[in-house]
Amino acid sequence: MTTKALAKFTAEMCYEKLSAHSIEMAKKCLLDWLGIAIRGSQEKPVRIIHDVILQGDAPKANIFGSIPAKKASALNAAFINSAASHSLDFDDLHNPSIIHPACVVVSPALAVCEAEHKSGKQLIAAICAGYEASGRVGEAVIPESYFFWHTTGTAGTIAAGAAAANALGLDAQQTLMCYGSAGTQAAGLWEFLKEGAMSKPLHTGKASYSGVLSAYLSQKGFTAASEILEGEKGFCRAMVKEPHLEKLTESMSTDKLKIDINSFKPYACCKHAHAALYAIQELRKAHSLQPEDIAKIKLYVNDITNYLINNPQPQTPYGGKFSIQYCSAAMLKFGEVGIAQFSEECIHNKELTDLMQHIEVIRDEAMEQLHAADASKLASRVEIQLQNGQTLTMQVDYPKGDPENPLTWEELCAKFMSLAVPVYGEAKALRLQNWVASLEQCSDVAQALDACLKEE
């Protein structure tokens, strides 16, 4: 039984079994998630979700970004924090499964650990368990399901259940039932993208909520499908006709976990644009390029990138995050693609909209073959034709942030502070950063967060 084997593996994951690299990656994932959740809490979609969800609640877990500090139930804190941490599209990615794990794993793991007064080591184990489930379930249905289903919302529901179940200390059978309840609630469709609507953080918020709900139901004896992943009417076959079921359980070992190959974002937009953006950033620096130097830009991309972010006329700042043309133009003009580049002013900037008319996106067989051979390669080739007749070319297989070209702890700390300080101030942000750095020494997550978030 495939689901049973995976449920047992994630249920039995504990701090003592983890490698030093996995522990370090879990802390990186937590810090990256935390900064994005704090800053993302200020976004309009998250404020709407926040106000709707908190209509009568039992305060047990922090809602990050709230001033003064505000708490909710583990269910609702997971929902709101998850939506916040996905609202900026600045969160991490597991390339082979095309899932943003932190928003659907750290959110429920932290909410449950805080509500239940668990230790930092228990939080690390829950994060690793959730990342394992997210990567394996996602890989079982990728790439076919991704053309319609938002995998972070679908497979992420099961990942959230795995994380919450581990945090609660459920045994293998209880975790199996948690998987069943989570899988039957999985959802999230891409149709919202063409209008730049607010649905994406709703997908992750609901996934996290459903995962926590499933774990608490299982703790009370609630039963569910025991073959929710591989069953004839289960998750994987509902997503695709021929799922890759072997991905669910092959080579299961704490010596090599999915979290070990996690990617982090230096740019606040869809990860499928990052290879092209990194190439443009490097060429811009090497040749001191400015928008007026450009005659034509050709972006050679794989099928999914072409399908998802080939959008020459984004109408909203959020839509700009899913336009490789806009992101490329912004990189050429500003030399970075951060939160500031996704404002109403920027998205309608005439210099940028004019530059976008000179950017051509080309579905390229070579890029597609690279991705088909290795799902972790979200590669792009960039060709820039200059006004002086010169042509500059660069191919990037692994952009900055990928495990082959990683963001260091120091770089992640700088990213975290840039996101958290505008909301919390330097002192509170630094307390949170230091807490994550020494997480394994934390005996009670709830007490530690109360100390970090206390008012000056």
Tab-separated table of C-alpha atoms in Angstrom:
chain	number	residue	atom	x	y	z
A	1	MET	CA	0.000	0.000	0.000
A	2	THR	CA	1.733	3.128	-1.283
A	3	THR	CA	-0.079	5.687	0.865
A	4	LYS	CA	0.502	3.525	3.945
A	5	ALA	CA	4.258	3.375	3.300
A	6	LEU	CA	4.600	7.132	2.811
A	7	ALA	CA	2.380	7.876	5.816
A	8	LYS	CA	4.539	5.603	7.996
A	9	PHE	CA	7.730	7.279	6.743
A	10	THR	CA	6.557	10.822	7.497
A	11	ALA	CA	4.921	9.809	10.791
A	12	GLU	CA	8.181	8.331	12.072
A	13	MET	CA	10.382	11.228	10.987
A	14	CYS	CA	12.059	12.762	14.031
A	15	TYR	CA	14.883	15.194	14.711
A	16	GLU	CA	17.335	12.473	15.725
A	17	LYS	CA	17.066	10.794	12.297
A	18	LEU	CA	17.795	13.954	10.316
A	19	SER	CA	21.090	14.877	8.696
A	20	ALA	CA	22.808	18.133	9.602
A	21	HIS	CA	22.030	19.381	6.089
A	22	SER	CA	18.309	18.634	6.447
A	23	ILE	CA	18.214	20.440	9.797
A	24	GLU	CA	19.981	23.468	8.309
A	25	MET	CA	17.602	23.450	5.324
A	26	ALA	CA	14.572	23.281	7.626
A	27	LYS	CA	15.804	26.394	9.437
A	28	LYS	CA	16.443	28.156	6.128
A	29	CYS	CA	12.932	27.243	4.982
A	30	LEU	CA	11.427	28.546	8.214
A	31	LEU	CA	13.321	31.854	8.062
A	32	ASP	CA	12.471	32.412	4.395
A	33	TRP	CA	8.800	31.594	5.033
A	34	LEU	CA	8.659	33.841	8.088
A	35	GLY	CA	9.918	36.959	6.315
A	36	ILE	CA	7.521	36.505	3.421
A	37	ALA	CA	4.578	35.811	5.747
A	38	ILE	CA	5.293	38.948	7.787
A	39	ARG	CA	5.520	41.208	4.738
A	40	GLY	CA	2.774	39.376	2.855
A	41	SER	CA	0.377	39.958	5.747
A	42	GLN	CA	0.028	43.549	4.532
A	43	GLU	CA	-1.318	42.564	1.077
A	44	LYS	CA	-4.988	43.227	0.272
A	45	PRO	CA	-6.011	39.584	-0.396
A	46	VAL	CA	-4.540	38.541	2.943
A	47	ARG	CA	-6.306	41.330	4.844
A	48	ILE	CA	-9.617	40.158	3.362
A	49	ILE	CA	-8.903	36.530	4.335
A	50	HIS	CA	-7.771	37.688	7.793
A	51	ASP	CA	-10.980	39.598	8.486
A	52	VAL	CA	-13.248	36.790	7.263
A	53	ILE	CA	-11.473	33.951	9.072
A	54	LEU	CA	-11.251	35.664	12.470
A	55	GLN	CA	-14.965	35.791	13.149
A	56	GLY	CA	-14.941	34.071	16.521
A	57	ASP	CA	-11.802	32.120	17.397
A	58	ALA	CA	-9.705	30.535	20.169
A	59	PRO	CA	-6.307	32.303	20.305
A	60	LYS	CA	-3.495	29.716	20.397
A	61	ALA	CA	-1.132	30.504	17.493
A	62	ASN	CA	0.314	33.786	16.219
A	63	ILE	CA	-0.811	35.529	13.044
A	64	PHE	CA	2.407	37.025	11.728
A	65	GLY	CA	2.431	40.664	10.688
A	66	SER	CA	-0.278	41.659	13.179
A	67	ILE	CA	0.499	44.697	15.342
A	68	PRO	CA	-0.190	44.367	18.211
A	69	ALA	CA	0.327	40.585	18.220
A	70	LYS	CA	-2.815	38.628	17.442
A	71	LYS	CA	-3.537	34.914	17.816
A	72	ALA	CA	-6.058	32.458	16.382
A	73	SER	CA	-6.748	28.737	16.515
A	74	ALA	CA	-4.149	26.494	14.876
A	75	LEU	CA	-6.605	25.985	12.002
A	76	ASN	CA	-7.133	29.653	11.308
A	77	ALA	CA	-3.565	30.753	11.996
A	78	ALA	CA	-2.376	28.157	9.484
A	79	PHE	CA	-4.888	29.492	6.928
A	80	ILE	CA	-3.965	33.162	7.310
A	81	ASN	CA	-0.198	32.690	7.622
A	82	SER	CA	-0.192	30.375	4.621
A	83	ALA	CA	-2.048	32.904	2.488
A	84	ALA	CA	0.330	35.636	3.642
A	85	SER	CA	3.429	33.593	2.847
A	86	HIS	CA	2.221	32.911	-0.710
A	87	SER	CA	0.767	36.331	-1.530
A	88	LEU	CA	4.031	37.869	-2.774
A	89	ASP	CA	5.153	34.911	-4.923
A	90	PHE	CA	8.485	35.270	-3.169
A	91	ASP	CA	8.345	31.861	-1.467
A	92	ASP	CA	10.479	28.794	-2.034
A	93	LEU	CA	10.107	26.041	-4.635
A	94	HIS	CA	10.871	22.343	-4.902
A	95	ASN	CA	11.685	22.307	-8.605
A	96	PRO	CA	10.928	18.654	-9.503
A	97	SER	CA	7.377	18.828	-8.093
A	98	ILE	CA	6.810	22.524	-8.930
A	99	ILE	CA	5.460	23.060	-5.416
A	100	HIS	CA	6.001	26.001	-3.063
A	101	PRO	CA	6.404	23.873	0.070
A	102	ALA	CA	6.865	26.414	2.870
A	103	CYS	CA	3.447	28.024	2.592
A	104	VAL	CA	1.667	24.656	2.922
A	105	VAL	CA	4.171	22.990	5.281
A	106	VAL	CA	5.706	25.580	7.617
A	107	SER	CA	2.341	27.317	8.119
A	108	PRO	CA	0.513	24.258	9.536
A	109	ALA	CA	3.612	22.845	11.262
A	110	LEU	CA	4.300	26.089	13.117
A	111	ALA	CA	0.646	26.707	14.000
A	112	VAL	CA	0.252	23.235	15.510
A	113	CYS	CA	3.628	23.318	17.293
A	114	GLU	CA	2.762	26.675	18.833
A	115	ALA	CA	-0.779	25.684	19.798
A	116	GLU	CA	0.444	22.425	21.350
A	117	HIS	CA	3.608	23.873	22.981
A	118	LYS	CA	5.984	21.634	21.026
A	119	SER	CA	9.765	22.054	20.882
A	120	GLY	CA	11.963	23.480	18.145
A	121	LYS	CA	13.236	19.996	17.321
A	122	GLN	CA	9.659	18.798	16.863
A	123	LEU	CA	9.007	21.752	14.553
A	124	ILE	CA	12.069	20.887	12.450
A	125	ALA	CA	10.913	17.269	12.118
A	126	ALA	CA	7.381	18.339	11.142
A	127	ILE	CA	8.768	20.672	8.476
A	128	CYS	CA	10.941	17.898	7.030
A	129	ALA	CA	7.990	15.471	7.039
A	130	GLY	CA	5.766	17.941	5.215
A	131	TYR	CA	8.425	18.748	2.623
A	132	GLU	CA	8.869	15.018	1.992
A	133	ALA	CA	5.169	14.514	1.347
A	134	SER	CA	4.898	17.619	-0.828
A	135	GLY	CA	7.792	16.612	-3.064
A	136	ARG	CA	6.755	12.990	-3.458
A	137	VAL	CA	3.060	13.608	-4.087
A	138	GLY	CA	3.832	16.494	-6.435
A	139	GLU	CA	6.331	14.480	-8.466
A	140	ALA	CA	3.725	11.732	-8.883
A	141	VAL	CA	1.431	14.040	-10.891
A	142	ILE	CA	3.887	16.446	-12.569
A	143	PRO	CA	4.070	17.762	-15.237
A	144	GLU	CA	0.685	16.711	-16.648
A	145	SER	CA	-1.509	18.012	-13.827
A	146	TYR	CA	0.217	21.404	-13.730
A	147	PHE	CA	-1.481	22.651	-16.878
A	148	PHE	CA	-4.803	22.798	-14.975
A	149	TRP	CA	-4.135	22.222	-11.284
A	150	HIS	CA	-2.109	24.427	-8.939
A	151	THR	CA	-0.003	21.685	-7.375
A	152	THR	CA	0.812	23.726	-4.278
A	153	GLY	CA	-2.911	23.783	-3.543
A	154	THR	CA	-3.592	20.149	-4.454
A	155	ALA	CA	-0.579	18.084	-3.383
A	156	GLY	CA	0.037	20.800	-0.809
A	157	THR	CA	-3.108	19.787	1.072
A	158	ILE	CA	-1.606	16.351	1.696
A	159	ALA	CA	1.745	17.920	2.598
A	160	ALA	CA	-0.011	20.147	5.130
A	161	GLY	CA	-1.643	17.073	6.625
A	162	ALA	CA	1.703	15.276	6.851
A	163	ALA	CA	3.306	18.248	8.613
A	164	ALA	CA	0.413	18.752	11.033
A	165	ALA	CA	0.193	15.029	11.803
A	166	ASN	CA	3.901	14.854	12.592
A	167	ALA	CA	3.666	17.982	14.756
A	168	LEU	CA	0.776	16.449	16.700
A	169	GLY	CA	2.737	13.226	17.188
A	170	LEU	CA	0.200	11.024	15.405
A	171	ASP	CA	1.210	7.409	14.781
A	172	ALA	CA	1.445	5.807	11.329
A	173	GLN	CA	-2.203	4.664	11.232
A	174	GLN	CA	-3.512	8.037	12.380
A	175	THR	CA	-1.272	9.746	9.806
A	176	LEU	CA	-2.658	7.430	7.113
A	177	MET	CA	-6.175	8.599	7.991
A	178	CYS	CA	-4.941	12.198	7.958
A	179	TYR	CA	-3.645	11.693	4.409
A	180	GLY	CA	-7.053	10.335	3.402
A	181	SER	CA	-8.969	13.285	4.821
A	182	ALA	CA	-6.510	15.805	3.382
A	183	GLY	CA	-6.439	14.245	-0.081
A	184	THR	CA	-10.200	14.304	-0.463
A	185	GLN	CA	-10.174	18.093	0.108
A	186	ALA	CA	-7.413	18.930	-2.409
A	187	ALA	CA	-8.174	21.797	-4.810
A	188	GLY	CA	-6.787	24.743	-6.772
A	189	LEU	CA	-7.241	25.692	-10.454
A	190	TRP	CA	-5.195	28.009	-12.710
A	191	GLU	CA	-8.155	29.799	-14.332
A	192	PHE	CA	-7.654	32.859	-12.089
A	193	LEU	CA	-4.364	33.729	-13.794
A	194	LYS	CA	-5.813	35.288	-16.937
A	195	GLU	CA	-7.495	37.975	-14.796
A	196	GLY	CA	-4.698	38.335	-12.237
A	197	ALA	CA	-7.238	37.496	-9.527
A	198	MET	CA	-6.590	36.809	-5.827
A	199	SER	CA	-7.144	33.026	-5.785
A	200	LYS	CA	-3.556	31.773	-5.485
A	201	PRO	CA	-3.018	32.510	-1.754
A	202	LEU	CA	-6.529	31.194	-1.107
A	203	HIS	CA	-5.390	27.836	-2.531
A	204	THR	CA	-2.527	27.579	-0.056
A	205	GLY	CA	-4.471	28.941	2.891
A	206	LYS	CA	-7.220	26.389	2.369
A	207	ALA	CA	-4.657	23.612	1.842
A	208	SER	CA	-3.006	24.448	5.171
A	209	TYR	CA	-6.358	24.699	6.947
A	210	SER	CA	-7.481	21.364	5.505
A	211	GLY	CA	-4.220	19.702	6.521
A	212	VAL	CA	-4.520	20.873	10.128
A	213	LEU	CA	-8.210	19.939	10.187
A	214	SER	CA	-7.374	16.462	8.888
A	215	ALA	CA	-4.709	15.938	11.557
A	216	TYR	CA	-6.994	16.939	14.422
A	217	LEU	CA	-9.811	14.790	13.000
A	218	SER	CA	-7.470	11.803	12.814
A	219	GLN	CA	-6.353	12.385	16.390
A	220	LYS	CA	-10.009	11.993	17.427
A	221	GLY	CA	-10.489	8.752	15.455
A	222	PHE	CA	-11.996	10.091	12.215
A	223	THR	CA	-11.548	7.566	9.377
A	224	ALA	CA	-10.744	8.194	5.713
A	225	ALA	CA	-9.548	6.429	2.559
A	226	SER	CA	-6.419	4.367	3.208
A	227	GLU	CA	-5.308	4.443	-0.447
A	228	ILE	CA	-6.047	8.084	-1.185
A	229	LEU	CA	-2.915	8.492	-3.319
A	230	GLU	CA	-2.790	5.325	-5.439
A	231	GLY	CA	-6.447	4.250	-5.357
A	232	GLU	CA	-8.558	3.932	-8.527
A	233	LYS	CA	-10.629	6.927	-7.442
A	234	GLY	CA	-7.868	8.570	-5.455
A	235	PHE	CA	-5.837	11.742	-5.743
A	236	CYS	CA	-3.201	10.807	-8.315
A	237	ARG	CA	-5.582	9.318	-10.882
A	238	ALA	CA	-7.950	12.245	-10.450
A	239	MET	CA	-5.082	14.589	-11.383
A	240	VAL	CA	-3.617	12.650	-14.346
A	241	LYS	CA	-4.422	9.569	-16.423
A	242	GLU	CA	-1.063	7.909	-15.848
A	243	PRO	CA	0.447	9.075	-12.555
A	244	HIS	CA	4.049	8.311	-11.657
A	245	LEU	CA	3.155	6.278	-8.572
A	246	GLU	CA	6.710	5.040	-8.117
A	247	LYS	CA	7.683	8.589	-7.117
A	248	LEU	CA	5.610	8.290	-3.948
A	249	THR	CA	7.894	5.804	-2.229
A	250	GLU	CA	11.118	5.262	-4.186
A	251	SER	CA	14.365	5.621	-2.221
A	252	MET	CA	12.698	6.715	1.029
A	253	SER	CA	15.475	7.532	3.489
A	254	THR	CA	16.260	10.316	5.926
A	255	ASP	CA	19.756	10.321	4.405
A	256	LYS	CA	18.350	12.104	1.346
A	257	LEU	CA	15.191	14.146	1.836
A	258	LYS	CA	13.221	16.364	-0.534
A	259	ILE	CA	13.963	19.392	1.643
A	260	ASP	CA	17.669	18.946	0.867
A	261	ILE	CA	17.141	20.130	-2.722
A	262	ASN	CA	14.826	23.036	-1.999
A	263	SER	CA	15.164	26.322	-3.922
A	264	PHE	CA	14.774	29.856	-2.562
A	265	LYS	CA	13.768	32.942	-4.533
A	266	PRO	CA	15.878	36.069	-4.998
A	267	TYR	CA	13.142	37.543	-7.236
A	268	ALA	CA	9.525	38.236	-6.168
A	269	CYS	CA	7.813	36.533	-9.110
A	270	CYS	CA	6.989	33.161	-10.642
A	271	LYS	CA	9.979	30.790	-10.440
A	272	HIS	CA	9.611	29.870	-14.119
A	273	ALA	CA	10.941	33.345	-14.976
A	274	HIS	CA	14.023	33.112	-12.770
A	275	ALA	CA	16.454	31.492	-15.208
A	276	ALA	CA	15.780	34.212	-17.785
A	277	LEU	CA	15.934	36.931	-15.128
A	278	TYR	CA	19.253	35.678	-13.791
A	279	ALA	CA	20.682	35.680	-17.336
A	280	ILE	CA	19.427	39.217	-17.976
A	281	GLN	CA	20.760	40.401	-14.615
A	282	GLU	CA	24.212	38.945	-15.349
A	283	LEU	CA	24.320	40.348	-18.906
A	284	ARG	CA	23.107	43.737	-17.649
A	285	LYS	CA	25.930	43.882	-15.097
A	286	ALA	CA	28.605	42.623	-17.495
A	287	HIS	CA	27.697	45.054	-20.306
A	288	SER	CA	26.123	47.970	-18.351
A	289	LEU	CA	22.897	47.545	-20.319
A	290	GLN	CA	20.040	50.058	-20.229
A	291	PRO	CA	16.581	49.792	-21.831
A	292	GLU	CA	17.543	52.216	-24.614
A	293	ASP	CA	20.343	49.842	-25.695
A	294	ILE	CA	17.892	47.076	-26.581
A	295	ALA	CA	16.672	46.275	-30.086
A	296	LYS	CA	15.187	42.826	-29.390
A	297	ILE	CA	15.121	40.189	-26.650
A	298	LYS	CA	14.338	36.538	-27.331
A	299	LEU	CA	13.513	34.247	-24.411
A	300	TYR	CA	13.747	30.518	-25.161
A	301	VAL	CA	11.701	28.541	-22.631
A	302	ASN	CA	10.110	25.146	-21.940
A	303	ASP	CA	6.440	24.211	-22.372
A	304	ILE	CA	5.252	24.988	-18.845
A	305	THR	CA	6.986	28.365	-18.755
A	306	ASN	CA	5.483	29.268	-22.124
A	307	TYR	CA	2.036	28.127	-21.012
A	308	LEU	CA	2.053	29.765	-17.598
A	309	ILE	CA	3.857	33.116	-17.881
A	310	ASN	CA	3.895	34.089	-21.558
A	311	ASN	CA	1.752	37.145	-20.866
A	312	PRO	CA	2.714	40.234	-22.908
A	313	GLN	CA	0.065	42.524	-21.397
A	314	PRO	CA	-0.384	42.044	-17.640
A	315	GLN	CA	-3.129	44.276	-16.274
A	316	THR	CA	-2.391	44.165	-12.547
A	317	PRO	CA	0.734	44.146	-10.353
A	318	TYR	CA	-0.025	40.546	-9.373
A	319	GLY	CA	-0.477	39.625	-13.027
A	320	GLY	CA	2.977	41.094	-13.641
A	321	LYS	CA	4.466	38.367	-11.462
A	322	PHE	CA	3.239	35.881	-14.068
A	323	SER	CA	4.471	37.802	-17.107
A	324	ILE	CA	8.002	36.858	-18.140
A	325	GLN	CA	7.924	39.851	-20.486
A	326	TYR	CA	7.188	42.310	-17.680
A	327	CYS	CA	9.676	40.733	-15.269
A	328	SER	CA	12.402	40.799	-17.937
A	329	ALA	CA	11.717	44.451	-18.745
A	330	ALA	CA	11.784	45.316	-15.030
A	331	MET	CA	15.104	43.531	-14.594
A	332	LEU	CA	16.617	45.492	-17.472
A	333	LYS	CA	15.381	48.810	-16.109
A	334	PHE	CA	15.960	48.340	-12.369
A	335	GLY	CA	18.549	45.564	-12.105
A	336	GLU	CA	16.313	43.720	-9.644
A	337	VAL	CA	12.829	42.245	-9.467
A	338	GLY	CA	11.654	42.711	-5.900
A	339	ILE	CA	8.431	43.776	-4.230
A	340	ALA	CA	8.904	47.398	-5.339
A	341	GLN	CA	8.733	46.390	-9.006
A	342	PHE	CA	5.141	45.170	-8.623
A	343	SER	CA	3.317	48.431	-7.958
A	344	GLU	CA	0.552	50.041	-10.003
A	345	GLU	CA	3.025	52.724	-11.020
A	346	CYS	CA	5.574	50.213	-12.311
A	347	ILE	CA	3.136	47.925	-14.085
A	348	HIS	CA	1.875	50.865	-16.189
A	349	ASN	CA	5.274	52.532	-16.637
A	350	LYS	CA	5.534	53.552	-20.307
A	351	GLU	CA	9.229	52.737	-20.582
A	352	LEU	CA	8.522	49.213	-19.356
A	353	THR	CA	5.449	48.663	-21.528
A	354	ASP	CA	7.379	49.907	-24.565
A	355	LEU	CA	10.298	47.608	-23.775
A	356	MET	CA	7.953	44.637	-23.450
A	357	GLN	CA	6.989	45.067	-27.108
A	358	HIS	CA	10.568	44.097	-28.001
A	359	ILE	CA	10.527	40.868	-25.982
A	360	GLU	CA	9.639	37.620	-27.755
A	361	VAL	CA	8.942	34.384	-25.879
A	362	ILE	CA	9.758	31.229	-27.829
A	363	ARG	CA	8.817	27.687	-26.855
A	364	ASP	CA	12.125	25.892	-27.412
A	365	GLU	CA	12.584	22.152	-27.887
A	366	ALA	CA	16.058	22.188	-26.329
A	367	MET	CA	14.723	23.814	-23.142
A	368	GLU	CA	11.824	21.349	-23.078
A	369	GLN	CA	14.175	18.387	-23.446
A	370	LEU	CA	16.295	19.650	-20.558
A	371	HIS	CA	13.204	19.785	-18.347
A	372	ALA	CA	11.956	16.400	-19.553
A	373	ALA	CA	15.316	14.808	-18.721
A	374	ASP	CA	15.637	16.541	-15.347
A	375	ALA	CA	12.540	18.074	-13.770
A	376	SER	CA	14.704	20.199	-11.480
A	377	LYS	CA	16.023	22.156	-14.491
A	378	LEU	CA	13.782	25.154	-15.146
A	379	ALA	CA	16.240	26.459	-17.737
A	380	SER	CA	16.011	29.364	-20.185
A	381	ARG	CA	18.214	30.812	-22.901
A	382	VAL	CA	18.291	34.576	-23.423
A	383	GLU	CA	19.352	36.332	-26.607
A	384	ILE	CA	19.663	40.129	-26.465
A	385	GLN	CA	20.108	42.027	-29.722
A	386	LEU	CA	21.533	45.504	-29.123
A	387	GLN	CA	20.968	48.684	-31.096
A	388	ASN	CA	24.648	48.626	-32.135
A	389	GLY	CA	24.182	45.262	-33.861
A	390	GLN	CA	25.854	43.171	-31.151
A	391	THR	CA	24.067	40.035	-29.889
A	392	LEU	CA	24.504	38.759	-26.329
A	393	THR	CA	23.495	35.210	-25.407
A	394	MET	CA	23.356	33.341	-22.116
A	395	GLN	CA	21.731	30.072	-21.056
A	396	VAL	CA	20.957	29.433	-17.400
A	397	ASP	CA	20.145	25.930	-16.202
A	398	TYR	CA	20.257	26.733	-12.486
A	399	PRO	CA	19.420	30.321	-11.493
A	400	LYS	CA	20.456	31.859	-8.186
A	401	GLY	CA	18.559	30.169	-5.371
A	402	ASP	CA	18.625	26.643	-6.809
A	403	PRO	CA	20.564	24.049	-4.777
A	404	GLU	CA	23.248	24.077	-7.476
A	405	ASN	CA	23.536	27.876	-7.106
A	406	PRO	CA	22.264	28.401	-3.560
A	407	LEU	CA	21.325	31.388	-1.477
A	408	THR	CA	23.524	31.321	1.625
A	409	TRP	CA	22.231	31.661	5.183
A	410	GLU	CA	23.564	35.228	5.191
A	411	GLU	CA	21.731	36.040	1.947
A	412	LEU	CA	18.503	34.570	3.334
A	413	CYS	CA	18.942	36.622	6.507
A	414	ALA	CA	19.296	39.772	4.399
A	415	LYS	CA	16.126	38.843	2.493
A	416	PHE	CA	14.291	38.139	5.755
A	417	MET	CA	15.270	41.462	7.314
A	418	SER	CA	14.282	43.375	4.163
A	419	LEU	CA	10.803	41.857	4.454
A	420	ALA	CA	10.302	41.831	8.222
A	421	VAL	CA	11.821	45.155	9.323
A	422	PRO	CA	9.298	47.405	7.463
A	423	VAL	CA	6.483	45.623	9.329
A	424	TYR	CA	7.999	44.731	12.714
A	425	GLY	CA	10.982	47.030	13.153
A	426	GLU	CA	14.590	45.899	13.481
A	427	ALA	CA	14.574	44.663	17.086
A	428	LYS	CA	11.598	42.329	16.738
A	429	ALA	CA	12.779	41.064	13.335
A	430	LEU	CA	16.238	40.321	14.737
A	431	ARG	CA	14.747	38.386	17.671
A	432	LEU	CA	12.839	36.187	15.218
A	433	GLN	CA	15.923	35.645	13.063
A	434	ASN	CA	17.987	34.631	16.093
A	435	TRP	CA	15.215	32.299	17.277
A	436	VAL	CA	15.260	30.446	13.952
A	437	ALA	CA	19.067	30.267	13.979
A	438	SER	CA	19.022	28.433	17.332
A	439	LEU	CA	15.714	26.612	16.796
A	440	GLU	CA	16.891	23.207	18.047
A	441	GLN	CA	17.523	24.779	21.470
A	442	CYS	CA	13.895	25.949	21.785
A	443	SER	CA	11.907	23.946	24.350
A	444	ASP	CA	8.514	25.609	23.760
A	445	VAL	CA	7.646	27.252	20.442
A	446	ALA	CA	4.728	29.185	21.950
A	447	GLN	CA	6.795	30.731	24.738
A	448	ALA	CA	9.623	31.579	22.345
A	449	LEU	CA	7.345	33.347	19.878
A	450	ASP	CA	5.658	35.299	22.654
A	451	ALA	CA	9.096	36.542	23.704
A	452	CYS	CA	10.075	37.392	20.121
A	453	LEU	CA	6.876	39.284	19.379
A	454	LYS	CA	6.533	41.205	22.633
A	455	GLU	CA	6.030	44.938	22.273
A	456	GLU	CA	8.995	47.169	23.110
